[in-house]
Coordinates of C-alpha atoms and ligand atoms in Angstrom, one line a residue:
X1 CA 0.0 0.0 0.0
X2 CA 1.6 3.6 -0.9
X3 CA 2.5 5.8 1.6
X4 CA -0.3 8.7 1.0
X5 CA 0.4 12.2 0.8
X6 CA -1.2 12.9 4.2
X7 CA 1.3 11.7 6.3
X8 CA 5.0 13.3 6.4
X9 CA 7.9 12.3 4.8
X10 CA 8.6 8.8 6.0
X11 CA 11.9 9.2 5.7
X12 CA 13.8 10.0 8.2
X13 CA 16.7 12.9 6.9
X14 CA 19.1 10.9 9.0
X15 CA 19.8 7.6 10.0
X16 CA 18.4 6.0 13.7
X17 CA 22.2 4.6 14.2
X18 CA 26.0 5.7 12.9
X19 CA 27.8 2.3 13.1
X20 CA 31.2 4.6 13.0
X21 CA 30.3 5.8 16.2
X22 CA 29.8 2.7 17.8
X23 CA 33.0 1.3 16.5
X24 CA 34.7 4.7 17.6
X25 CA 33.2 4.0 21.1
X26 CA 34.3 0.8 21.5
X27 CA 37.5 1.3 20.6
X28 CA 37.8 4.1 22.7
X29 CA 36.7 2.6 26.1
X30 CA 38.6 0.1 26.3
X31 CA 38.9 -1.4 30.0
X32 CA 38.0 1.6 32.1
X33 CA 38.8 1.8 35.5
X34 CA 37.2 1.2 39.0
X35 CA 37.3 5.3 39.5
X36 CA 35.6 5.4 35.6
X37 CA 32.8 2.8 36.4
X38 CA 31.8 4.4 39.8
X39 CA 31.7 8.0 38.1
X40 CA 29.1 6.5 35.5
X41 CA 26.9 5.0 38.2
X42 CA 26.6 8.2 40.6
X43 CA 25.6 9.6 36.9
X44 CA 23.0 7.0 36.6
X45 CA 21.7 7.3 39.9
X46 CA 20.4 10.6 39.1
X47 CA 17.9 8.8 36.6
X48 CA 18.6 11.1 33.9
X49 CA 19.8 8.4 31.5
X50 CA 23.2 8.0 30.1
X51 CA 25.3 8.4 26.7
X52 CA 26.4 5.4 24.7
X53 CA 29.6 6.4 25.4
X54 CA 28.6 6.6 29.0
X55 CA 26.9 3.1 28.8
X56 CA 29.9 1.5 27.3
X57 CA 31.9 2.3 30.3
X58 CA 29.5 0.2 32.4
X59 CA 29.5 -2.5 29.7
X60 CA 33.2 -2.9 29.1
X61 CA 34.0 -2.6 32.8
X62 CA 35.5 -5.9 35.1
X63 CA 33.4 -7.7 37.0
X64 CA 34.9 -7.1 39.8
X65 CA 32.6 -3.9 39.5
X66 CA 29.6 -6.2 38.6
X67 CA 28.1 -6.1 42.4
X68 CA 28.0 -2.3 42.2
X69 CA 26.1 -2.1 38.6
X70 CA 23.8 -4.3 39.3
X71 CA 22.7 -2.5 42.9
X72 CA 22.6 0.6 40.9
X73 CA 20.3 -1.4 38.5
X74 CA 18.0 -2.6 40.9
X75 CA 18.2 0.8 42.7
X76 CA 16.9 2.7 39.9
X77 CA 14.0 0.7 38.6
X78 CA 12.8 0.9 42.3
X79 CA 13.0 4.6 42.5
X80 CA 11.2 4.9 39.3
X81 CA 8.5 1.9 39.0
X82 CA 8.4 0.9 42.1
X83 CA 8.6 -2.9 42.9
X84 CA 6.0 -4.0 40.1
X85 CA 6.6 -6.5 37.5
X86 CA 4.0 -6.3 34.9
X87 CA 2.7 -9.8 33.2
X88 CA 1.7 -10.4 30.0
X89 CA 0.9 -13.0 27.6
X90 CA 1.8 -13.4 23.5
X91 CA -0.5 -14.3 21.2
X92 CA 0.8 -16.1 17.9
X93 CA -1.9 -15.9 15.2
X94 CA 0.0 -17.0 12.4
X95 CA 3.2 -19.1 11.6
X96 CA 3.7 -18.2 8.1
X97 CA 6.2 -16.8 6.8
X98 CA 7.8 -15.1 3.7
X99 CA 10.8 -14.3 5.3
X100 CA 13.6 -16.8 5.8
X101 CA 15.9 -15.4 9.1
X102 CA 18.0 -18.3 9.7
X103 CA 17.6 -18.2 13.6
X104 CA 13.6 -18.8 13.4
X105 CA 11.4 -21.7 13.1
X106 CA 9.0 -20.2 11.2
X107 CA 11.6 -19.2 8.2
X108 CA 9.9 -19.9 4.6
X109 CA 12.5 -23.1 4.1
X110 CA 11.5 -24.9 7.0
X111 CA 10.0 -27.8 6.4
X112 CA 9.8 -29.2 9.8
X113 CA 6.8 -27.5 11.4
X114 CA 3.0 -27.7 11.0
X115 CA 2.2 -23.6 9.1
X116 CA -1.1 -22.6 10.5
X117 CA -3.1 -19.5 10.3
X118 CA -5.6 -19.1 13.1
X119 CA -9.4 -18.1 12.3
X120 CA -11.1 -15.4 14.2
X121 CA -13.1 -18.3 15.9
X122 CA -9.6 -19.8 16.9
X123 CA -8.6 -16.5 17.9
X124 CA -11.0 -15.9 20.1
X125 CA -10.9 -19.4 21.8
X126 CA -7.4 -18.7 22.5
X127 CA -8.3 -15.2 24.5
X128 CA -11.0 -16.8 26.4
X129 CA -8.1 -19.6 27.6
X130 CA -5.7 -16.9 28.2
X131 CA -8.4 -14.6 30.1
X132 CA -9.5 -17.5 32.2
X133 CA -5.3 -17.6 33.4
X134 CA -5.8 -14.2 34.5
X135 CA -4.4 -12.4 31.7
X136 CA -5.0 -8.5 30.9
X137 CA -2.8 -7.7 28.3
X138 CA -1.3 -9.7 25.1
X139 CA 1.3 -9.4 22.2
X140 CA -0.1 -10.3 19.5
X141 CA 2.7 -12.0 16.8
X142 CA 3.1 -13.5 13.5
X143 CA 5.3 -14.4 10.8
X144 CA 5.1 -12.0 7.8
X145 CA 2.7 -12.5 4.6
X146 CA 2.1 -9.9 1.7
X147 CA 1.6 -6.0 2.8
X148 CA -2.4 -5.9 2.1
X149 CA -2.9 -9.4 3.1
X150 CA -1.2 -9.5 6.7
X151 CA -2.7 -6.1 7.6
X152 CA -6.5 -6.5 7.3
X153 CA -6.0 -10.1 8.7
X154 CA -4.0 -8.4 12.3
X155 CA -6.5 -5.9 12.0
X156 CA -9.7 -8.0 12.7
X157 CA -7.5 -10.5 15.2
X158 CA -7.3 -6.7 17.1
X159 CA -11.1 -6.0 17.4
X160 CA -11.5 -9.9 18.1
X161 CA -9.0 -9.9 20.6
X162 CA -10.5 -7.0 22.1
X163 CA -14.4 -8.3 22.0
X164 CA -13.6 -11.5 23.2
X165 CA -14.4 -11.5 27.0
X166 CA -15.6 -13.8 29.6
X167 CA -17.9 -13.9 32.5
X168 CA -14.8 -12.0 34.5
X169 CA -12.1 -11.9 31.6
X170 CA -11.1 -9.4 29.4
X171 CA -8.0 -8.0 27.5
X172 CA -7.5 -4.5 28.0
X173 CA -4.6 -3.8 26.2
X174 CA -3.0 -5.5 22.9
X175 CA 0.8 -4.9 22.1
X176 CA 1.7 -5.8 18.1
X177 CA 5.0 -7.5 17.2
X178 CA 4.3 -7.6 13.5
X179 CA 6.8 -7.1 10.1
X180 CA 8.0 -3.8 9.2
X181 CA 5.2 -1.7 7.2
X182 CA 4.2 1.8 6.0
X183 CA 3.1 4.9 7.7
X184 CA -1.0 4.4 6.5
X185 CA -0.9 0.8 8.1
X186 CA 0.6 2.2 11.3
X187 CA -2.2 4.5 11.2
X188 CA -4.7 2.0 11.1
X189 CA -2.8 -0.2 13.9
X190 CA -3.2 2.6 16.2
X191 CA -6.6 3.5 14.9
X192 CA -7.5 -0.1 15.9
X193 CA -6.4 0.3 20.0
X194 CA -3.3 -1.1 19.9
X195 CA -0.5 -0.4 22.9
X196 CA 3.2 -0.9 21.9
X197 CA 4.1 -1.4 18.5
X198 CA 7.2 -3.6 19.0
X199 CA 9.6 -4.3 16.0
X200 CA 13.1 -6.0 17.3
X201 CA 16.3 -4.7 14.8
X202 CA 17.6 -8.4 15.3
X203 CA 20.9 -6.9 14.4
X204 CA 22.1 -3.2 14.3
X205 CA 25.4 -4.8 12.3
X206 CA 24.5 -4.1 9.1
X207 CA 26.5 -7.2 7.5
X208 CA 25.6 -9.5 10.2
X209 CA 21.6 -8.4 9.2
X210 CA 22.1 -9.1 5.6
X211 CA 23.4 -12.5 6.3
X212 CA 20.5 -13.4 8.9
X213 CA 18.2 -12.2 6.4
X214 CA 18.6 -14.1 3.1
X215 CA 15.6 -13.1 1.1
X216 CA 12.1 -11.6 1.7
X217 CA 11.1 -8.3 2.4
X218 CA 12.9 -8.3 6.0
X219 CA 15.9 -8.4 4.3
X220 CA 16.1 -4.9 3.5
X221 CA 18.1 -3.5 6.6
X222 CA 17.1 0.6 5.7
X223 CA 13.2 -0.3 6.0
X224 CA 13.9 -2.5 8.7
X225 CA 16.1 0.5 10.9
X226 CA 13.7 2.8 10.1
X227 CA 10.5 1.2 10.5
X228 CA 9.9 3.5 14.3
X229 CA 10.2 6.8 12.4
X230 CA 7.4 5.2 10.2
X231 CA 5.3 4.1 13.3
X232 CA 6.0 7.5 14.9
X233 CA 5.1 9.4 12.1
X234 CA 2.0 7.8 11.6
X235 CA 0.8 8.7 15.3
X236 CA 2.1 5.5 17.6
X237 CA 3.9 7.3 20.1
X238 CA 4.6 3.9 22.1
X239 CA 7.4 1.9 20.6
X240 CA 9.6 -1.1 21.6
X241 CA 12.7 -2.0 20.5
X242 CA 15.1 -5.1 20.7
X243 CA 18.3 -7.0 19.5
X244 CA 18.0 -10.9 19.2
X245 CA 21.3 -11.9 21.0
X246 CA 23.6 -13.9 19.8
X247 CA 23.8 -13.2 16.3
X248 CA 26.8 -10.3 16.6
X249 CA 28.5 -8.8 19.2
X250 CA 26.1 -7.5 22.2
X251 CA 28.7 -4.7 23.0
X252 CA 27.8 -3.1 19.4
X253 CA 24.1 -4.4 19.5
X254 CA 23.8 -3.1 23.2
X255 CA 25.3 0.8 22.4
X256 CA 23.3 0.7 18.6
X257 CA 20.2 0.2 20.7
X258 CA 21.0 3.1 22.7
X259 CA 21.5 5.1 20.0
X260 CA 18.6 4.3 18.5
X261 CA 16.4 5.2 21.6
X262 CA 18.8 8.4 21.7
X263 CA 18.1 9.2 18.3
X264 CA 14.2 8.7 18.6
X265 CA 14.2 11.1 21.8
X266 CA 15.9 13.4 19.9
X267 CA 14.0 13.6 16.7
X268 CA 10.0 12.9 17.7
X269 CA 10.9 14.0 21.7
X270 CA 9.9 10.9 23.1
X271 CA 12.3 7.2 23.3
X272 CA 11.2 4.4 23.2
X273 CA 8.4 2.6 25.8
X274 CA 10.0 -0.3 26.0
X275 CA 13.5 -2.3 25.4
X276 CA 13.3 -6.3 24.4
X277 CA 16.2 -8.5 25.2
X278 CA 15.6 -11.8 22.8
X279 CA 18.2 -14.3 23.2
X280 CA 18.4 -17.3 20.6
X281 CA 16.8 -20.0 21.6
X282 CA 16.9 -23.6 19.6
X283 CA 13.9 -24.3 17.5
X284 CA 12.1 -27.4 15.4
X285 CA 14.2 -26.8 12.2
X286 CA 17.0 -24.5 13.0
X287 CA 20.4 -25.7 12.5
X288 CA 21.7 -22.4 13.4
X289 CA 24.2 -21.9 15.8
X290 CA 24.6 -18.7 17.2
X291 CA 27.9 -16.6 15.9
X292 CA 28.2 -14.3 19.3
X293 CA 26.6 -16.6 21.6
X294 CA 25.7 -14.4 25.0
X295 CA 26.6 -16.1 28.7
X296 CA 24.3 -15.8 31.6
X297 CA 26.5 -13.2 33.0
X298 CA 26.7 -11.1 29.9
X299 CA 23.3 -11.3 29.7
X300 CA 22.7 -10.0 33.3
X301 CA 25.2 -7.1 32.5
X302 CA 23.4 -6.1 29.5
X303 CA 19.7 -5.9 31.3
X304 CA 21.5 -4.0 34.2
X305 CA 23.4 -1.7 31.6
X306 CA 19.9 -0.9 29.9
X307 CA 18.4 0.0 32.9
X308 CA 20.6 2.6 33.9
X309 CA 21.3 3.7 30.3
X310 CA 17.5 4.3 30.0
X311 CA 15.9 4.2 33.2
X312 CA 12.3 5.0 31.7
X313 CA 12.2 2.6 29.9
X314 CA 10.5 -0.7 30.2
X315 CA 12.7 -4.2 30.1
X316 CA 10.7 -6.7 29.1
X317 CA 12.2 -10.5 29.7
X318 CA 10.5 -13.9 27.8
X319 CA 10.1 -16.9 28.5
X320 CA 13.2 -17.3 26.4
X321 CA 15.4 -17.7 29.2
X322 CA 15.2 -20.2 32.6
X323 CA 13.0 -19.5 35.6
X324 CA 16.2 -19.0 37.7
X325 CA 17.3 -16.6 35.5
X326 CA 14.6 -14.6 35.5
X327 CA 13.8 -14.7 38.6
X328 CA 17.9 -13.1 39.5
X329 CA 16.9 -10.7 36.8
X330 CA 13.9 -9.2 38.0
X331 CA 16.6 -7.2 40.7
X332 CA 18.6 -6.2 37.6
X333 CA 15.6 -4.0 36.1
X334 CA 13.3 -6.0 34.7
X335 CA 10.2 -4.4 34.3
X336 CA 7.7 -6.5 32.4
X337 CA 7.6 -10.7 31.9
X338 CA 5.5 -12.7 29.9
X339 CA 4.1 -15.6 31.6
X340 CA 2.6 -19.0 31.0
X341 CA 3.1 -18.4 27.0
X342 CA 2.7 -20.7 24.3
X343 CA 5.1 -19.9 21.1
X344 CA 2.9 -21.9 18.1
X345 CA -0.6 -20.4 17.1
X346 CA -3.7 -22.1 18.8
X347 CA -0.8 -23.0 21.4
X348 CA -3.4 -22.5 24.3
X349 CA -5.0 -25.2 23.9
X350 CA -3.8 -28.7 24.9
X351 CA -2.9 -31.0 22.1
X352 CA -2.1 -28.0 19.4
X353 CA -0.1 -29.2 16.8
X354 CA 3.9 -28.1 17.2
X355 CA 5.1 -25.1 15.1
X356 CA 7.1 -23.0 18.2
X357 CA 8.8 -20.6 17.1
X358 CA 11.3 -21.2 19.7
X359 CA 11.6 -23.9 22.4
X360 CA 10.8 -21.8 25.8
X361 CA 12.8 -22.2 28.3
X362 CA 11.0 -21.7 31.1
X363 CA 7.6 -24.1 31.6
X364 CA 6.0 -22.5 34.5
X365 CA 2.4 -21.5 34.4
X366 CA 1.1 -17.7 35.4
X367 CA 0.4 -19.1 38.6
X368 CA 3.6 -20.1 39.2
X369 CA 5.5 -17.0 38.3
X370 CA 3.3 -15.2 40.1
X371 CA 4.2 -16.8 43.4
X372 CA 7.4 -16.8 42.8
X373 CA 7.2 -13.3 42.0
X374 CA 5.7 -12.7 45.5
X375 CA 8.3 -14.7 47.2
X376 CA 10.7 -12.4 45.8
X377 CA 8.8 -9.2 47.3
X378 CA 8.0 -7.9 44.0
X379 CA 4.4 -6.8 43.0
X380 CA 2.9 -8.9 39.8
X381 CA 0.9 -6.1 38.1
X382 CA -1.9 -6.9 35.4
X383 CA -2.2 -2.8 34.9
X384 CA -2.9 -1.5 31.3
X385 CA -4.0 2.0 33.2
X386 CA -1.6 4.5 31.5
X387 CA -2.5 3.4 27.9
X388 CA -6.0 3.7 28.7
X389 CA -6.0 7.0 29.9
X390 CA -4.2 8.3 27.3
X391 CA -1.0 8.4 29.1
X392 CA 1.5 7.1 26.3
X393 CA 4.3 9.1 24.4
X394 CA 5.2 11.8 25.9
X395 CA 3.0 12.1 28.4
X396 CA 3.8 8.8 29.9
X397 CA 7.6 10.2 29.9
X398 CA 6.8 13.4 31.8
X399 CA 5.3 11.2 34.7
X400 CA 8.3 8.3 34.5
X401 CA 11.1 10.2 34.0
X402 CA 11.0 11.8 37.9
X403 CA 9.9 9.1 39.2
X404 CA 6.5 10.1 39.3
X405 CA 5.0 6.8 37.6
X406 CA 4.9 4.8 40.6
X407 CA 2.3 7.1 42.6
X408 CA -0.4 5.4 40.4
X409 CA 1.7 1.7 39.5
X410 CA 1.6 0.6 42.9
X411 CA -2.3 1.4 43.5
X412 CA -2.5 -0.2 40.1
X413 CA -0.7 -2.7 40.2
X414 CA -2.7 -3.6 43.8
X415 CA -6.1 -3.2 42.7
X416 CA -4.9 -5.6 39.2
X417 CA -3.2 -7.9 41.7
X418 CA -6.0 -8.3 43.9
X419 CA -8.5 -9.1 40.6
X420 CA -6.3 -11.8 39.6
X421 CA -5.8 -13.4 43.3
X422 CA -9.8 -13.2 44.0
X423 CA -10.6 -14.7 40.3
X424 CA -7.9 -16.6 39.2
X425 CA -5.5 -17.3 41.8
X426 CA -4.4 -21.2 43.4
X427 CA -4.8 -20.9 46.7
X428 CA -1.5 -21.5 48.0
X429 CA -0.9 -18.3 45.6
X430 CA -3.3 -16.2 47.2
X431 CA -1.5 -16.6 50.4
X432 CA 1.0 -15.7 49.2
X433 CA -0.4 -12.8 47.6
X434 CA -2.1 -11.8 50.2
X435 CA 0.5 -11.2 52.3
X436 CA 1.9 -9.3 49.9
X437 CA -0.3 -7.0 49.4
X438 CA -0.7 -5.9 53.0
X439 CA 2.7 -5.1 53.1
X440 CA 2.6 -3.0 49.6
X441 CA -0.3 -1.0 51.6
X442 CA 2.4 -0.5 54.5
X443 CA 5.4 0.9 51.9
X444 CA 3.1 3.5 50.5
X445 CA 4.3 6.9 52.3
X446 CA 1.7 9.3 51.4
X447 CA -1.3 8.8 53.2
X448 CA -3.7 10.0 50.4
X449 CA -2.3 7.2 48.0
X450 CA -2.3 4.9 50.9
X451 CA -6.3 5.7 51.5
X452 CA -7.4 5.4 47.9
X453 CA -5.5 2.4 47.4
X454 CA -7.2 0.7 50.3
X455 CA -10.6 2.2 48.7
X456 CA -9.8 0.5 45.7
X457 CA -8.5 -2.6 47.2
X458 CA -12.0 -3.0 49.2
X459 CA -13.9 -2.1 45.9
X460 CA -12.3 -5.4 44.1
X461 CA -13.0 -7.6 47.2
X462 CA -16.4 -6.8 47.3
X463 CA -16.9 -7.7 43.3
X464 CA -15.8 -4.7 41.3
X465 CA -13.3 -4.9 38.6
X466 CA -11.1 -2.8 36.3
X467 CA -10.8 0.1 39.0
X468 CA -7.6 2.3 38.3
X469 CA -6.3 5.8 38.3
Ligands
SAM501 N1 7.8 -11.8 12.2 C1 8.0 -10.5 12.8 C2 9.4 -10.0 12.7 O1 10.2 -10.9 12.5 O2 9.6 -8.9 12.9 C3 7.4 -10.5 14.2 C4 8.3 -11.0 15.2 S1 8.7 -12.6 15.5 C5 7.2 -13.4 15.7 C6 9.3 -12.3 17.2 C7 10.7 -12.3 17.4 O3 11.2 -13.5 17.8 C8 11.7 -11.9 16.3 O4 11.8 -10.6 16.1 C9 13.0 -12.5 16.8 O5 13.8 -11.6 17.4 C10 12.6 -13.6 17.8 N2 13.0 -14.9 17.4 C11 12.9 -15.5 16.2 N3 13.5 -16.8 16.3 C12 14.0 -16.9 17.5 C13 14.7 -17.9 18.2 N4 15.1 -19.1 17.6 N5 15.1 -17.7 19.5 C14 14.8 -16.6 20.1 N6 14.1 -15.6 19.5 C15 13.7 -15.7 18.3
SF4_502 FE1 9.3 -14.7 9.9 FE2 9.7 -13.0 11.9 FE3 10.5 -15.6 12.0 FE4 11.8 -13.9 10.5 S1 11.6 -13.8 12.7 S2 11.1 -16.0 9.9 S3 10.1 -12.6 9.8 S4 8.4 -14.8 11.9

C-alpha cells in the first residue's frame, strides 16, 4: 500500500544509528577503570539516562565492579516503577512466513513444522483460555505474509482480541510484534487500539543483518532500521525496540540500541516505551548456531546496563530464558515478563499441533510465576492504566522520568493484583499474595495514596473490577 500524501515524509533525513560511532566508542573505552565505572553509576543514579559512550563504560568494565552495577540497576528501577513487574501474555496468530531469518522456526525453508493461520473463531478461543489464566494484556505475533494481506487479517485479530471477553475476563490492552510496514498501516494499527508497537532490529550490524536475512522483504536493513520513524510518524507514540542476541557482538548491538532510543528522543521527543532483550533460543528446524553466543552473566550485565542507560524505559524479559534466570533478573531492572506463554498459534489449547517458534525455556504457568514473583517481594501487576487514559508518548515520559509513575503503579498494580488473586489465583498463591499486598499497603508513604488504594483494594474484594487511576 503507498504511503499517502497525508502523512509526512517517512523518511527519516538521517539515520536512527551511525555504526562509526559505535565502533569509535568501542574502541575508545577500552577497559576503564574502577574510578571510571563508579563516576558512570553516581551519573546513573540521578535517573537522567546515560550516553552510549557513558553506557559503554559500564559495559566494558570488570566484573569485579559487577556487584556495584547491578545495585545501581535494581536501585533505579525501584525509585522509578516501584517494585511492580507487569505480566503479559503473547499471542501467535499465524506461523507463516515469507521471510527466511536463519535463527527462526517459522523461516519460509523450513520444512519441519505444521504452518497454521488461526481463524477469528480460533482467535477468540485462544483469548477466552488466556483470560480464564488471569491475563490482561497480550502481544499479538506473527510471521510476515504480503503487505495488504497481513494487515487486514492483524486488524480483525485486534477487534477480536479485544471483543472477546468472559464472564470475569477481558484484554485490556493488545501490544503488536508484526513485520516492518508503512506509515497508512501504522495509522490503522493505532486506529484499531493497539498499545506498543514492538519491531526487534535483530541486528544493528549491518552485515551480520544481511546474512541473517537471506531473502524476503525483511531483508532490506534501511526499512527495517527505520520502520519506528514510520510508526511514529504515523501517530504511535509507544514503541519497543530489541536486539535478538547472539547473532553479533552485544557490545555493538547493546550501544546501537542506545542510539537508537537516543536518536528517537531526539528527533520525535519521546524514546522508546519499551526495550526487548531476545536471546536465541533452539527451534524445530533451526540448525543455526549462534555466531556471538551471550553467557548468563553477559546477559545479566546487559539488562543492568539498559536499565541505567535508559531508566524510563520498560525491560521486558521472555520466556526465552530459565526460571532461575529470570527470577535473579527481575533485581537487575526488569520491568515487564511474559508468563505462561505458548510460542505456536492455537498454542493455548492442549494438544495444538507443534510449530514453536522457539523452544521456551521456562515451563511455569502464570500461577507459578506469580508466586514466585511474590516470594521475591516484587508486586505482579496486570495494569494497562496508563494506555488507557491516554497516558502514552510523551505524556507517559513526563510522569516516569521523575519518578513520578509509581504514585499510580503501585495502586494499580494492587487493585490488578487483587482481581487476579480473587478470580484466578491457586490458593497456595493467594497466600501468598495476600500477604503481599498488605505489606505493599504499609510501603506507600503518602497517606492519600495509601487511602485510595485501600478504597480501591475494598472495591475489588467486594466484586468490582477494572478500577484504576
Ligand atoms: N515476524 C515479525 C518479525 O520478525 O519482525 C514478528 C516478530 S517474531 C514473531 C518475534 C521475534 O522472535 C523476532 O523478532 C526474533 O527476534 C525472535 N526470534 C525468532 N526466532 C527466535 C529464536 N530461535 N530464538 C529466540 N528468539 C527468536
Ligand atoms: Fe518470519 Fe519473523 Fe520468524 Fe523472520 S523472525 S522468519 S520474519 S516470523
Amino acid at each position: 500500500m503507498p504511503v499517502t500524501a497525508s502523512y509526512p515524509s517517512a523518511s527519516p533525513t538521517t539515520m536512527p544509528i551511525d555504526p562509526e560511532r559505535i565502533e569509535r566508542i568501542l574502541e575508545l573505552t577500552d577497559r576503564p577503570s574502577s574510578d571510571e565505572v563508579h563516576a558512570v553509576l553516581e551519573a546513573a543514579l540521578e535517573l537522567q539516562g546515560l550516553s552510549p559512550e557513558q553506557a559503554a563504560v559500564l559495559l566494558l568494565a570488570d566484573p569485579s565492579d559487577e556487584g556495584a552495577i547491578f545495585r545501581a540497576a535494581g536501585e533505579a528501577k525501584d525509585r522509578i516503577y516501584g517494585n511492580r513487574i507487569v505480566l503479559f501474555a503473547p499471542l501467535y496468530v499465524s506461523n507463516v512466513c515469507s521471510n527466511n531469518c536463519l535463527y527462526c522456526s517459522f523461516r519460509r525453508d523450513n520444512r519441519e513444522i505444521q504452518r497454521r493461520v488461526l481463524s477469528l473463531e480460533e482467535i477468540a478461543d485462544q483469548v477466552r483460555i488466556l483470560e480464564d489464566m488471569g491475563h490482561r494484556r497480550l502481544l499479538l505475533e506473527a510471521g510476515e505474509v504480503p503487505h495488504a494481506e497481513q494487515l487486514d487479517f492483524i486488524l480483525e485479530a485486534i477487534e477480536t482480541i479485544y471483543a472477546t471477553r468472559t464472564e470475569t475476563g477481558s484484554i485490556r490492552r493488545v501490544n503488536v510484534n508484526i513485520a516492518a510496514t508503512t506509515v497508512e498501516a501504522y495509522a490503522r494499527l493505532k486506529a484499531a487500539g493497539i498499545g506498543t508497537y514492538q519491531l526487534f532490529q535483530e541486528s544493528y550490524h549491518r552485515p551480520t543483518y544481511e546474512r541473517m536475512h537471506p531473502y524476503g522483504p525483511k531483508r532490506d536493513y534501511r526499512y527495517h532500521l527505520t520502520a519506528m520513524d514510520r510508526a511514529m510518524r504515523a501517530g504511535i507514540d509507544d514503541v519497543g525496540l530489541g536486539v535478538l542476541f547472539g547473532l553479533y557482538d552485544y557490545r555493538f548491538e547493546v550501544l546501537a540500541l542506545l542510539c537508537h532510543a537516543e536518536y528517537l528522543e531526539l528527533e520525535y521527543g519521546v524514546g522508546p516505551h519499551t526495550l526487548s532483550v531476545p536471546r536465541f533460543r533452539p527451534a524445530d528446524g533451526v540448525d543455526f548456531e549462534p555466531p556471538y553466543p551471550v553467557t548468563d552473566a553477559e546477559f545479566k550485565r546487559i539488562v543492568a546496563v539498559l536499565r541505567l542507560a535508559v531508566p524510563y524505559t520498560g525491560i521486558i524479559l521472555s520466556t526465552r530464558e530459565s526460571a532461575e534466570l529470570r527470577n535473579e533478573l527481575i533485581s537487575l531492572g526488569v520491568s515487564q515478563m511474559s508468563a505462561g506463554s505458548a510460542t505456536q498459534p492455537g498454542g493455548y489449547r492442549r494438544g495444538a499441533p507443534a510449530g514453536e517458534q522457539f523452544h521456551k525455556a521456562d515451563e511455569r504457568s502464570l500461577d507459578e510465576v506469580v508466586r514466585d514473583i511474590c516470594k521475591l517481594g516484587y508486586l505482579p501487576s496486570f495494569c494497562t492504566a496508563c494506555y488507557r487514559s491516554g497516558r502514552t508518548g510523551e505524556r507517559f515520559m513526563h510522569l516516569a522520568k521523575p519518578g513520578d509513575i509509581q504514585k499510580l503503579c503501585r495502586p494499580n498494580a494492587v487493585a490488578t493484583f487483587e482481581e487476579y488473586l480473587q478470580d484466578y489465583a491457586s490458593p497456595e498463591t493467594r497466600a501468598e499474595g495476600e500477604r503481599l499486598v498488605a505489606h505493599q499497603l504499609d510501603l506507600i508513604e503518602q497517606d492519600t495514596v495509601r487511602t485510595s488504594t485501600e478504597r480501591m483494594l475494598e472495591r475489588v474484594r467486594s466484586g468490582e473490577r477494572d478500577l484504576y487511576v
